[in-house]
Amino acid sequence: MAVWDDLVGQERAVRQLTAAARDADAYVTAEAEKGGSAVLSGSAMTHAWLFTGPPGAGREQAARAFAAALQCVSPDRALGGSPGCGFCEGCHTTMVGTHADVTVVRTDLLSIGVKETRALVREAQMSPAGGRWQVIVLEDADRLTEGAGNVLLKAVEEPAPRTVWLLCAPSTEDVLPTIRSRCRHLSLRTPPVEAVADLLMRRDGIDPETAAFAARATQGHIERALRLATDERARARRQAVLKLPGRVDDVGGALRAAQELIDAAAEDAKQVAEELDAKETEELRAALGAAEGKRLPRGTAGAMKELEDKQKRRSTRTQRDSLDLALSDLTAFYRDVLARQLGSSVALSHDESATQIGQLAATSRPEQTLRRIEAVLECRRALDRNVAPLLAVEAMTMALRAG
């Protein structure tokens, strides 16, 4: 199976990346034969890429597949085959995350700071251990602080000869202009619902009915579709969110619905914390030499405090991500309502709520639905501005009530 097989609905991007990987392979081969005199300029390959696209488009998957193609050592290349076979050691170790020359950076926190970026830049200056490319995949380039972006700029502007930067962000506007101007931009689209359903069946063994439901409900978001198809708690939380429009008939109901939405997000963050925090704490204690049930050695309290701060920031992000997912579901719900009001034959994203959607469409006007969609979007913008989550969600539910 080629490394591109999971990039559903991205045929144009695959063609561009395949051409770049082929030129990169030719460059490495020529450099080895000519003792370092090969030239990369003018080819489809470049040293810095920016992958953008809406949530669920597969930015990270595309970057990792490209990294694997750059590390491909399949003998078929000598016979005219394209890099990215998916079976050789280079492809396999890259895709499973163990390749020595591929660094994948993602964050569970709200931002990536200067300290982490400087360490990454130092690593990028090293020569590849395997003799091909040193690849840095930065999955959350939009979370770089301004200072961290300035640190990264120099490395992207003057990369080491065999270093490739693969940056991922929702849009070009989420990256510093000075960085994006030095990257080759690759825009991905939201995959078709049918293609996502096929991927879930083919790759993850999901039954056809569940795969179709998950792909449709998440509007082509691959990761969310997989979670919805495999996690009963995710399906239960989604059902609770879809009941919210029917619970904002009065002020008390609107405020209770807001509080319950916040509580559900906090519970989601707590579940993640329970799975990760205890393991991380125990591993750090062991690394610091603290026996089970014993005190930490002298001088190590700072390391534990740093871990606790990181876990708190991760919990904050997890809560916001959970809220954002709920708001996405609400937006899709009201989109279905608007489609029915305008007589559109487009398929419902939430066909299991067709009765509720039909009732709301019949008892309200399209302009009210548009205002409600805008209220949900404004809540998302408020959360991005670090408005207190409860205040932002209460303002939204009151706006949903007013219509």
Short mmCIF file of C-alpha atoms in Angstrom, two decimals:
data_model
loop_
_atom_site.label_atom_id
_atom_site.label_comp_id
_atom_site.label_asym_id
_atom_site.label_seq_id
_atom_site.Cartn_x
_atom_site.Cartn_y
_atom_site.Cartn_z
CA MET A 1 0.00 0.00 0.00
CA ALA A 2 1.53 3.35 -1.08
CA VAL A 3 1.95 6.06 1.53
CA TRP A 4 -0.59 8.21 -0.35
CA ASP A 5 -3.49 5.78 -0.03
CA ASP A 6 -4.96 7.44 3.09
CA LEU A 7 -5.02 10.91 1.47
CA VAL A 8 -8.60 10.61 0.30
CA GLY A 9 -9.92 13.25 -2.07
CA GLN A 10 -6.52 14.93 -2.49
CA GLU A 11 -5.53 13.80 -6.00
CA ARG A 12 -4.02 17.15 -7.01
CA ALA A 13 -1.89 17.35 -3.87
CA VAL A 14 -0.71 13.76 -4.31
CA ARG A 15 0.43 14.49 -7.85
CA GLN A 16 2.39 17.53 -6.69
CA LEU A 17 3.99 15.72 -3.76
CA THR A 18 4.84 12.68 -5.87
CA ALA A 19 6.63 14.90 -8.39
CA ALA A 20 8.53 16.63 -5.59
CA ALA A 21 9.53 13.31 -4.01
CA ARG A 22 10.75 12.05 -7.38
CA ASP A 23 12.91 15.17 -7.86
CA ALA A 24 14.18 14.90 -4.29
CA ASP A 25 15.22 11.30 -4.92
CA ALA A 26 17.00 12.30 -8.11
CA TYR A 27 18.81 15.06 -6.20
CA VAL A 28 20.06 12.66 -3.52
CA THR A 29 21.18 10.15 -6.15
CA ALA A 30 23.01 12.80 -8.19
CA GLU A 31 24.65 14.26 -5.10
CA ALA A 32 25.97 10.85 -4.12
CA GLU A 33 27.31 10.23 -7.63
CA LYS A 34 28.84 13.68 -8.12
CA GLY A 35 30.18 14.16 -4.62
CA GLY A 36 27.81 16.91 -3.52
CA SER A 37 27.49 19.03 -6.67
CA ALA A 38 23.81 18.36 -7.39
CA VAL A 39 21.43 21.32 -7.75
CA LEU A 40 17.91 21.41 -6.27
CA SER A 41 16.70 24.78 -7.58
CA GLY A 42 14.16 24.71 -10.40
CA SER A 43 12.74 21.30 -9.47
CA ALA A 44 9.39 20.39 -7.99
CA MET A 45 11.17 19.92 -4.65
CA THR A 46 11.96 22.67 -2.14
CA HIS A 47 13.23 22.85 1.44
CA ALA A 48 10.12 24.29 3.10
CA TRP A 49 6.44 23.42 2.63
CA LEU A 50 3.25 24.78 4.15
CA PHE A 51 0.25 22.41 4.20
CA THR A 52 -3.07 24.18 4.78
CA GLY A 53 -6.68 23.09 4.73
CA PRO A 54 -9.84 22.96 6.84
CA PRO A 55 -10.04 20.69 9.91
CA GLY A 56 -10.13 17.06 8.85
CA ALA A 57 -8.56 17.68 5.44
CA GLY A 58 -5.57 15.53 6.38
CA ARG A 59 -2.79 18.12 6.61
CA GLU A 60 -0.74 16.05 9.03
CA GLN A 61 -1.32 12.83 7.08
CA ALA A 62 -0.17 14.52 3.87
CA ALA A 63 2.98 15.86 5.55
CA ARG A 64 3.83 12.49 7.05
CA ALA A 65 3.20 10.67 3.76
CA PHE A 66 5.50 13.14 1.99
CA ALA A 67 8.15 12.60 4.68
CA ALA A 68 7.90 8.86 4.06
CA ALA A 69 8.26 9.33 0.31
CA LEU A 70 11.40 11.43 0.89
CA GLN A 71 12.88 8.57 2.95
CA CYS A 72 11.77 5.80 0.55
CA VAL A 73 14.53 3.32 -0.31
CA SER A 74 12.51 0.93 -2.48
CA PRO A 75 14.57 -0.68 -5.24
CA ASP A 76 11.67 0.00 -7.62
CA ARG A 77 12.82 3.62 -7.83
CA ALA A 78 15.70 2.55 -10.06
CA LEU A 79 13.15 1.01 -12.44
CA GLY A 80 11.11 4.20 -12.73
CA GLY A 81 8.82 3.67 -9.75
CA SER A 82 7.74 6.66 -7.67
CA PRO A 83 9.04 7.06 -4.10
CA GLY A 84 6.52 6.27 -1.38
CA CYS A 85 6.01 2.54 -1.80
CA GLY A 86 4.78 2.12 1.78
CA PHE A 87 6.65 -1.17 2.30
CA CYS A 88 10.37 -0.37 2.49
CA GLU A 89 12.16 0.40 5.74
CA GLY A 90 12.20 4.15 5.06
CA CYS A 91 8.45 4.35 4.41
CA HIS A 92 7.47 1.99 7.21
CA THR A 93 9.56 3.57 9.97
CA THR A 94 8.41 7.06 8.97
CA MET A 95 4.73 6.14 9.03
CA VAL A 96 5.00 4.45 12.44
CA GLY A 97 7.08 7.29 13.87
CA THR A 98 10.44 5.58 14.45
CA HIS A 99 12.60 6.91 11.60
CA ALA A 100 15.80 8.51 12.95
CA ASP A 101 15.70 11.36 10.42
CA VAL A 102 12.02 12.32 10.75
CA THR A 103 10.92 14.48 13.67
CA VAL A 104 7.18 15.00 14.14
CA VAL A 105 6.25 17.87 16.45
CA ARG A 106 2.75 18.24 17.82
CA THR A 107 1.57 19.93 20.98
CA ASP A 108 -1.13 19.26 23.56
CA LEU A 109 -0.73 22.84 24.79
CA LEU A 110 -2.15 26.16 23.63
CA SER A 111 1.10 27.33 22.07
CA ILE A 112 4.65 26.38 21.06
CA GLY A 113 7.23 28.61 22.72
CA VAL A 114 10.72 29.88 21.99
CA LYS A 115 12.48 27.24 24.08
CA GLU A 116 10.95 24.30 22.21
CA THR A 117 11.51 25.96 18.83
CA ARG A 118 15.19 26.63 19.49
CA ALA A 119 15.71 22.96 20.33
CA LEU A 120 13.96 22.02 17.09
CA VAL A 121 16.12 24.40 15.04
CA ARG A 122 19.28 22.92 16.55
CA GLU A 123 18.10 19.44 15.59
CA ALA A 124 17.34 20.60 12.05
CA GLN A 125 20.96 21.61 11.54
CA MET A 126 22.15 18.03 11.93
CA SER A 127 23.01 15.91 8.91
CA PRO A 128 20.61 13.02 8.24
CA ALA A 129 21.79 9.82 9.88
CA GLY A 130 20.54 7.68 6.99
CA GLY A 131 22.13 9.77 4.27
CA ARG A 132 18.85 11.05 2.71
CA TRP A 133 16.83 13.91 4.28
CA GLN A 134 16.41 15.41 7.74
CA VAL A 135 12.64 16.03 7.85
CA ILE A 136 10.91 18.20 10.46
CA VAL A 137 7.10 17.92 10.50
CA LEU A 138 5.54 20.73 12.56
CA GLU A 139 1.89 19.75 12.85
CA ASP A 140 0.79 22.83 14.82
CA ALA A 141 2.61 25.68 13.09
CA ASP A 142 -0.37 27.92 13.82
CA ARG A 143 0.37 27.57 17.55
CA LEU A 144 3.83 29.11 17.35
CA THR A 145 4.13 32.24 19.46
CA GLU A 146 5.47 35.33 17.71
CA GLY A 147 8.85 34.83 19.34
CA ALA A 148 8.94 31.17 18.34
CA GLY A 149 8.00 32.11 14.78
CA ASN A 150 10.92 34.52 14.60
CA VAL A 151 13.26 31.77 15.83
CA LEU A 152 11.94 29.41 13.15
CA LEU A 153 12.22 32.02 10.40
CA LYS A 154 16.00 31.90 10.19
CA ALA A 155 16.01 28.10 9.93
CA VAL A 156 13.39 28.11 7.16
CA GLU A 157 15.15 30.96 5.36
CA GLU A 158 18.58 29.31 5.40
CA PRO A 159 18.00 25.55 5.88
CA ALA A 160 20.74 22.97 6.06
CA PRO A 161 21.35 21.35 2.63
CA ARG A 162 19.47 18.14 3.43
CA THR A 163 16.80 19.52 5.78
CA VAL A 164 13.12 19.76 4.81
CA TRP A 165 10.54 21.67 6.88
CA LEU A 166 6.91 20.54 6.59
CA LEU A 167 4.61 23.02 8.37
CA CYS A 168 0.88 22.40 8.89
CA ALA A 169 -1.73 25.08 9.65
CA PRO A 170 -5.43 25.68 8.96
CA SER A 171 -4.69 28.61 6.62
CA THR A 172 -1.84 30.78 5.43
CA GLU A 173 -3.12 33.56 7.70
CA ASP A 174 -2.28 31.43 10.74
CA VAL A 175 1.46 31.59 9.95
CA LEU A 176 3.77 34.61 10.06
CA PRO A 177 3.94 36.28 6.61
CA THR A 178 7.73 36.09 6.67
CA ILE A 179 7.56 32.30 7.13
CA ARG A 180 4.82 31.53 4.62
CA SER A 181 6.57 33.61 1.95
CA ARG A 182 9.53 31.21 2.19
CA CYS A 183 7.44 28.04 1.92
CA ARG A 184 5.82 26.28 -1.02
CA HIS A 185 2.10 26.33 -0.29
CA LEU A 186 -0.03 23.19 -0.69
CA SER A 187 -3.76 23.63 -0.08
CA LEU A 188 -5.90 20.61 0.80
CA ARG A 189 -9.68 20.36 0.59
CA THR A 190 -12.29 18.71 2.77
CA PRO A 191 -12.53 15.08 1.60
CA PRO A 192 -15.85 13.88 0.16
CA VAL A 193 -18.05 12.12 2.69
CA GLU A 194 -18.15 8.96 0.57
CA ALA A 195 -14.35 8.84 0.40
CA VAL A 196 -14.04 9.17 4.19
CA ALA A 197 -16.57 6.39 4.73
CA ASP A 198 -14.63 4.16 2.32
CA LEU A 199 -11.39 4.91 4.21
CA LEU A 200 -12.95 3.96 7.55
CA MET A 201 -14.12 0.65 6.12
CA ARG A 202 -10.92 -0.13 4.26
CA ARG A 203 -8.34 1.03 6.80
CA ASP A 204 -10.08 0.66 10.16
CA GLY A 205 -12.53 -2.19 9.56
CA ILE A 206 -15.62 -0.11 10.42
CA ASP A 207 -18.89 -1.59 9.24
CA PRO A 208 -20.48 0.26 6.27
CA GLU A 209 -23.47 1.69 8.15
CA THR A 210 -21.39 3.10 11.02
CA ALA A 211 -18.75 4.42 8.62
CA ALA A 212 -21.35 6.23 6.52
CA PHE A 213 -22.97 7.71 9.64
CA ALA A 214 -19.66 8.92 11.11
CA ALA A 215 -18.41 10.42 7.84
CA ARG A 216 -21.69 12.25 7.24
CA ALA A 217 -22.00 13.49 10.83
CA THR A 218 -18.49 14.93 10.85
CA GLN A 219 -18.80 16.36 7.32
CA GLY A 220 -15.68 14.63 6.06
CA HIS A 221 -13.41 15.19 9.07
CA ILE A 222 -11.33 12.00 9.07
CA GLU A 223 -10.09 11.99 12.67
CA ARG A 224 -13.44 12.96 14.16
CA ALA A 225 -15.20 10.40 12.00
CA LEU A 226 -12.93 7.66 13.30
CA ARG A 227 -13.51 8.72 16.89
CA LEU A 228 -17.27 8.91 16.42
CA ALA A 229 -17.30 5.47 14.82
CA THR A 230 -15.26 3.81 17.57
CA ASP A 231 -16.00 5.73 20.80
CA GLU A 232 -19.38 5.29 22.45
CA ARG A 233 -18.72 8.26 24.76
CA ALA A 234 -18.15 10.52 21.74
CA ARG A 235 -21.51 9.47 20.28
CA ALA A 236 -23.25 10.11 23.60
CA ARG A 237 -21.69 13.59 23.92
CA ARG A 238 -22.75 14.42 20.37
CA GLN A 239 -26.35 13.41 21.08
CA ALA A 240 -26.33 15.66 24.15
CA VAL A 241 -25.11 18.60 22.07
CA LEU A 242 -27.78 18.07 19.41
CA LYS A 243 -30.47 18.31 22.09
CA LEU A 244 -29.32 21.81 23.07
CA PRO A 245 -31.38 23.74 20.44
CA GLY A 246 -34.55 22.34 21.98
CA ARG A 247 -33.58 23.38 25.51
CA VAL A 248 -33.17 27.14 25.09
CA ASP A 249 -36.85 28.14 25.14
CA ASP A 250 -36.44 30.13 28.37
CA VAL A 251 -33.62 31.95 30.16
CA GLY A 252 -33.18 29.26 32.79
CA GLY A 253 -32.98 26.51 30.20
CA ALA A 254 -30.45 28.47 28.13
CA LEU A 255 -28.18 29.03 31.13
CA ARG A 256 -28.45 25.40 32.26
CA ALA A 257 -27.61 24.20 28.76
CA ALA A 258 -24.52 26.42 28.74
CA GLN A 259 -23.35 25.09 32.09
CA GLU A 260 -23.88 21.49 31.01
CA LEU A 261 -21.90 22.08 27.81
CA ILE A 262 -19.00 23.48 29.85
CA ASP A 263 -19.23 20.59 32.31
CA ALA A 264 -19.13 18.06 29.46
CA ALA A 265 -16.00 19.69 28.04
CA ALA A 266 -14.39 19.66 31.49
CA GLU A 267 -15.23 15.99 31.86
CA ASP A 268 -13.65 15.30 28.50
CA ALA A 269 -10.47 17.06 29.63
CA LYS A 270 -10.55 15.11 32.89
CA GLN A 271 -10.71 11.80 31.03
CA VAL A 272 -7.66 12.73 28.98
CA ALA A 273 -5.86 13.81 32.15
CA GLU A 274 -6.62 10.55 33.91
CA GLU A 275 -5.16 8.61 30.98
CA LEU A 276 -1.97 10.66 30.65
CA ASP A 277 -1.14 12.58 33.82
CA ALA A 278 -0.58 9.65 36.15
CA LYS A 279 1.61 7.86 33.60
CA GLU A 280 3.70 10.98 32.91
CA THR A 281 4.13 11.73 36.60
CA GLU A 282 5.23 8.21 37.42
CA GLU A 283 7.66 8.11 34.51
CA LEU A 284 9.22 11.43 35.57
CA ARG A 285 9.52 10.30 39.19
CA ALA A 286 11.28 7.15 38.04
CA ALA A 287 13.60 9.17 35.79
CA LEU A 288 14.45 11.46 38.71
CA GLY A 289 15.29 8.48 40.91
CA ALA A 290 12.32 8.62 43.29
CA ALA A 291 11.35 5.19 44.59
CA GLU A 292 7.64 4.34 44.72
CA GLY A 293 6.00 6.05 47.68
CA LYS A 294 9.19 7.96 48.54
CA ARG A 295 10.05 11.63 48.40
CA LEU A 296 11.68 13.18 45.38
CA PRO A 297 15.46 13.65 45.55
CA ARG A 298 16.65 17.10 46.55
CA GLY A 299 16.65 19.65 43.72
CA THR A 300 14.10 17.89 41.49
CA ALA A 301 10.94 19.72 42.61
CA GLY A 302 11.30 22.18 39.72
CA ALA A 303 11.00 19.41 37.15
CA MET A 304 7.80 18.15 38.75
CA LYS A 305 6.38 21.69 38.88
CA GLU A 306 7.15 22.13 35.17
CA LEU A 307 5.29 18.90 34.38
CA GLU A 308 2.29 19.98 36.46
CA ASP A 309 2.13 23.30 34.62
CA LYS A 310 2.29 21.49 31.28
CA GLN A 311 -0.55 19.17 32.33
CA LYS A 312 -2.71 22.14 33.36
CA ARG A 313 -2.16 23.85 30.00
CA ARG A 314 -2.97 20.61 28.20
CA SER A 315 -6.19 20.29 30.17
CA THR A 316 -7.16 23.82 29.11
CA ARG A 317 -6.56 23.02 25.46
CA THR A 318 -8.45 19.72 25.69
CA GLN A 319 -11.44 21.50 27.17
CA ARG A 320 -11.39 24.12 24.42
CA ASP A 321 -11.02 21.45 21.73
CA SER A 322 -14.02 19.61 23.15
CA LEU A 323 -16.04 22.82 23.14
CA ASP A 324 -14.97 23.56 19.59
CA LEU A 325 -16.15 20.12 18.48
CA ALA A 326 -19.54 20.71 20.13
CA LEU A 327 -19.84 24.10 18.42
CA SER A 328 -19.00 22.50 15.07
CA ASP A 329 -21.84 20.03 15.59
CA LEU A 330 -24.20 22.89 16.48
CA THR A 331 -23.23 24.81 13.35
CA ALA A 332 -23.93 21.74 11.21
CA PHE A 333 -27.29 21.26 12.97
CA TYR A 334 -28.46 24.78 12.12
CA ARG A 335 -27.08 24.39 8.61
CA ASP A 336 -29.43 21.41 8.24
CA VAL A 337 -32.30 23.55 9.55
CA LEU A 338 -31.52 26.29 7.04
CA ALA A 339 -31.31 23.77 4.19
CA ARG A 340 -34.83 22.55 5.01
CA GLN A 341 -36.17 26.09 5.28
CA LEU A 342 -34.80 26.97 1.86
CA GLY A 343 -36.13 23.78 0.30
CA SER A 344 -32.70 22.35 -0.48
CA SER A 345 -32.40 18.64 -1.24
CA VAL A 346 -28.88 18.43 0.20
CA ALA A 347 -28.38 15.44 2.53
CA LEU A 348 -28.63 16.15 6.25
CA SER A 349 -25.47 15.94 8.31
CA HIS A 350 -27.58 14.85 11.29
CA ASP A 351 -30.30 12.73 9.74
CA GLU A 352 -30.90 10.97 13.07
CA SER A 353 -32.25 14.35 14.28
CA ALA A 354 -34.43 14.85 11.20
CA THR A 355 -37.63 15.21 13.26
CA GLN A 356 -36.18 17.92 15.47
CA ILE A 357 -34.66 19.68 12.46
CA GLY A 358 -37.98 19.61 10.64
CA GLN A 359 -39.87 21.03 13.63
CA LEU A 360 -37.40 23.87 14.10
CA ALA A 361 -37.41 24.62 10.37
CA ALA A 362 -41.21 24.87 10.42
CA THR A 363 -41.43 27.08 13.51
CA SER A 364 -38.70 29.61 12.70
CA ARG A 365 -37.58 31.78 9.80
CA PRO A 366 -34.37 31.47 7.73
CA GLU A 367 -33.09 34.81 9.04
CA GLN A 368 -33.41 33.50 12.59
CA THR A 369 -31.41 30.41 11.67
CA LEU A 370 -28.70 32.58 10.12
CA ARG A 371 -28.50 34.64 13.30
CA ARG A 372 -28.17 31.45 15.33
CA ILE A 373 -25.36 30.19 13.12
CA GLU A 374 -23.64 33.56 13.57
CA ALA A 375 -24.08 33.25 17.36
CA VAL A 376 -22.28 29.89 17.34
CA LEU A 377 -19.47 31.29 15.17
CA GLU A 378 -19.15 34.32 17.47
CA CYS A 379 -18.79 31.97 20.43
CA ARG A 380 -15.89 30.26 18.67
CA ARG A 381 -14.26 33.62 18.00
CA ALA A 382 -14.72 34.62 21.64
CA LEU A 383 -13.01 31.44 22.80
CA ASP A 384 -10.11 32.22 20.44
CA ARG A 385 -9.83 35.61 22.18
CA ASN A 386 -9.56 33.79 25.54
CA VAL A 387 -12.97 34.93 26.78
CA ALA A 388 -14.01 32.85 29.81
CA PRO A 389 -15.67 29.73 28.31
CA LEU A 390 -18.80 29.88 30.48
CA LEU A 391 -19.44 33.54 29.60
CA ALA A 392 -18.96 32.86 25.89
CA VAL A 393 -21.26 29.84 25.87
CA GLU A 394 -23.94 31.60 27.98
CA ALA A 395 -23.94 34.50 25.53
CA MET A 396 -24.36 31.98 22.70
CA THR A 397 -27.26 30.10 24.28
CA MET A 398 -29.07 33.35 25.04
CA ALA A 399 -28.62 34.38 21.40
CA LEU A 400 -29.94 30.99 20.27
CA ARG A 401 -33.01 31.56 22.43
CA ALA A 402 -33.61 35.02 20.97
CA GLY A 403 -33.24 33.76 17.40
#
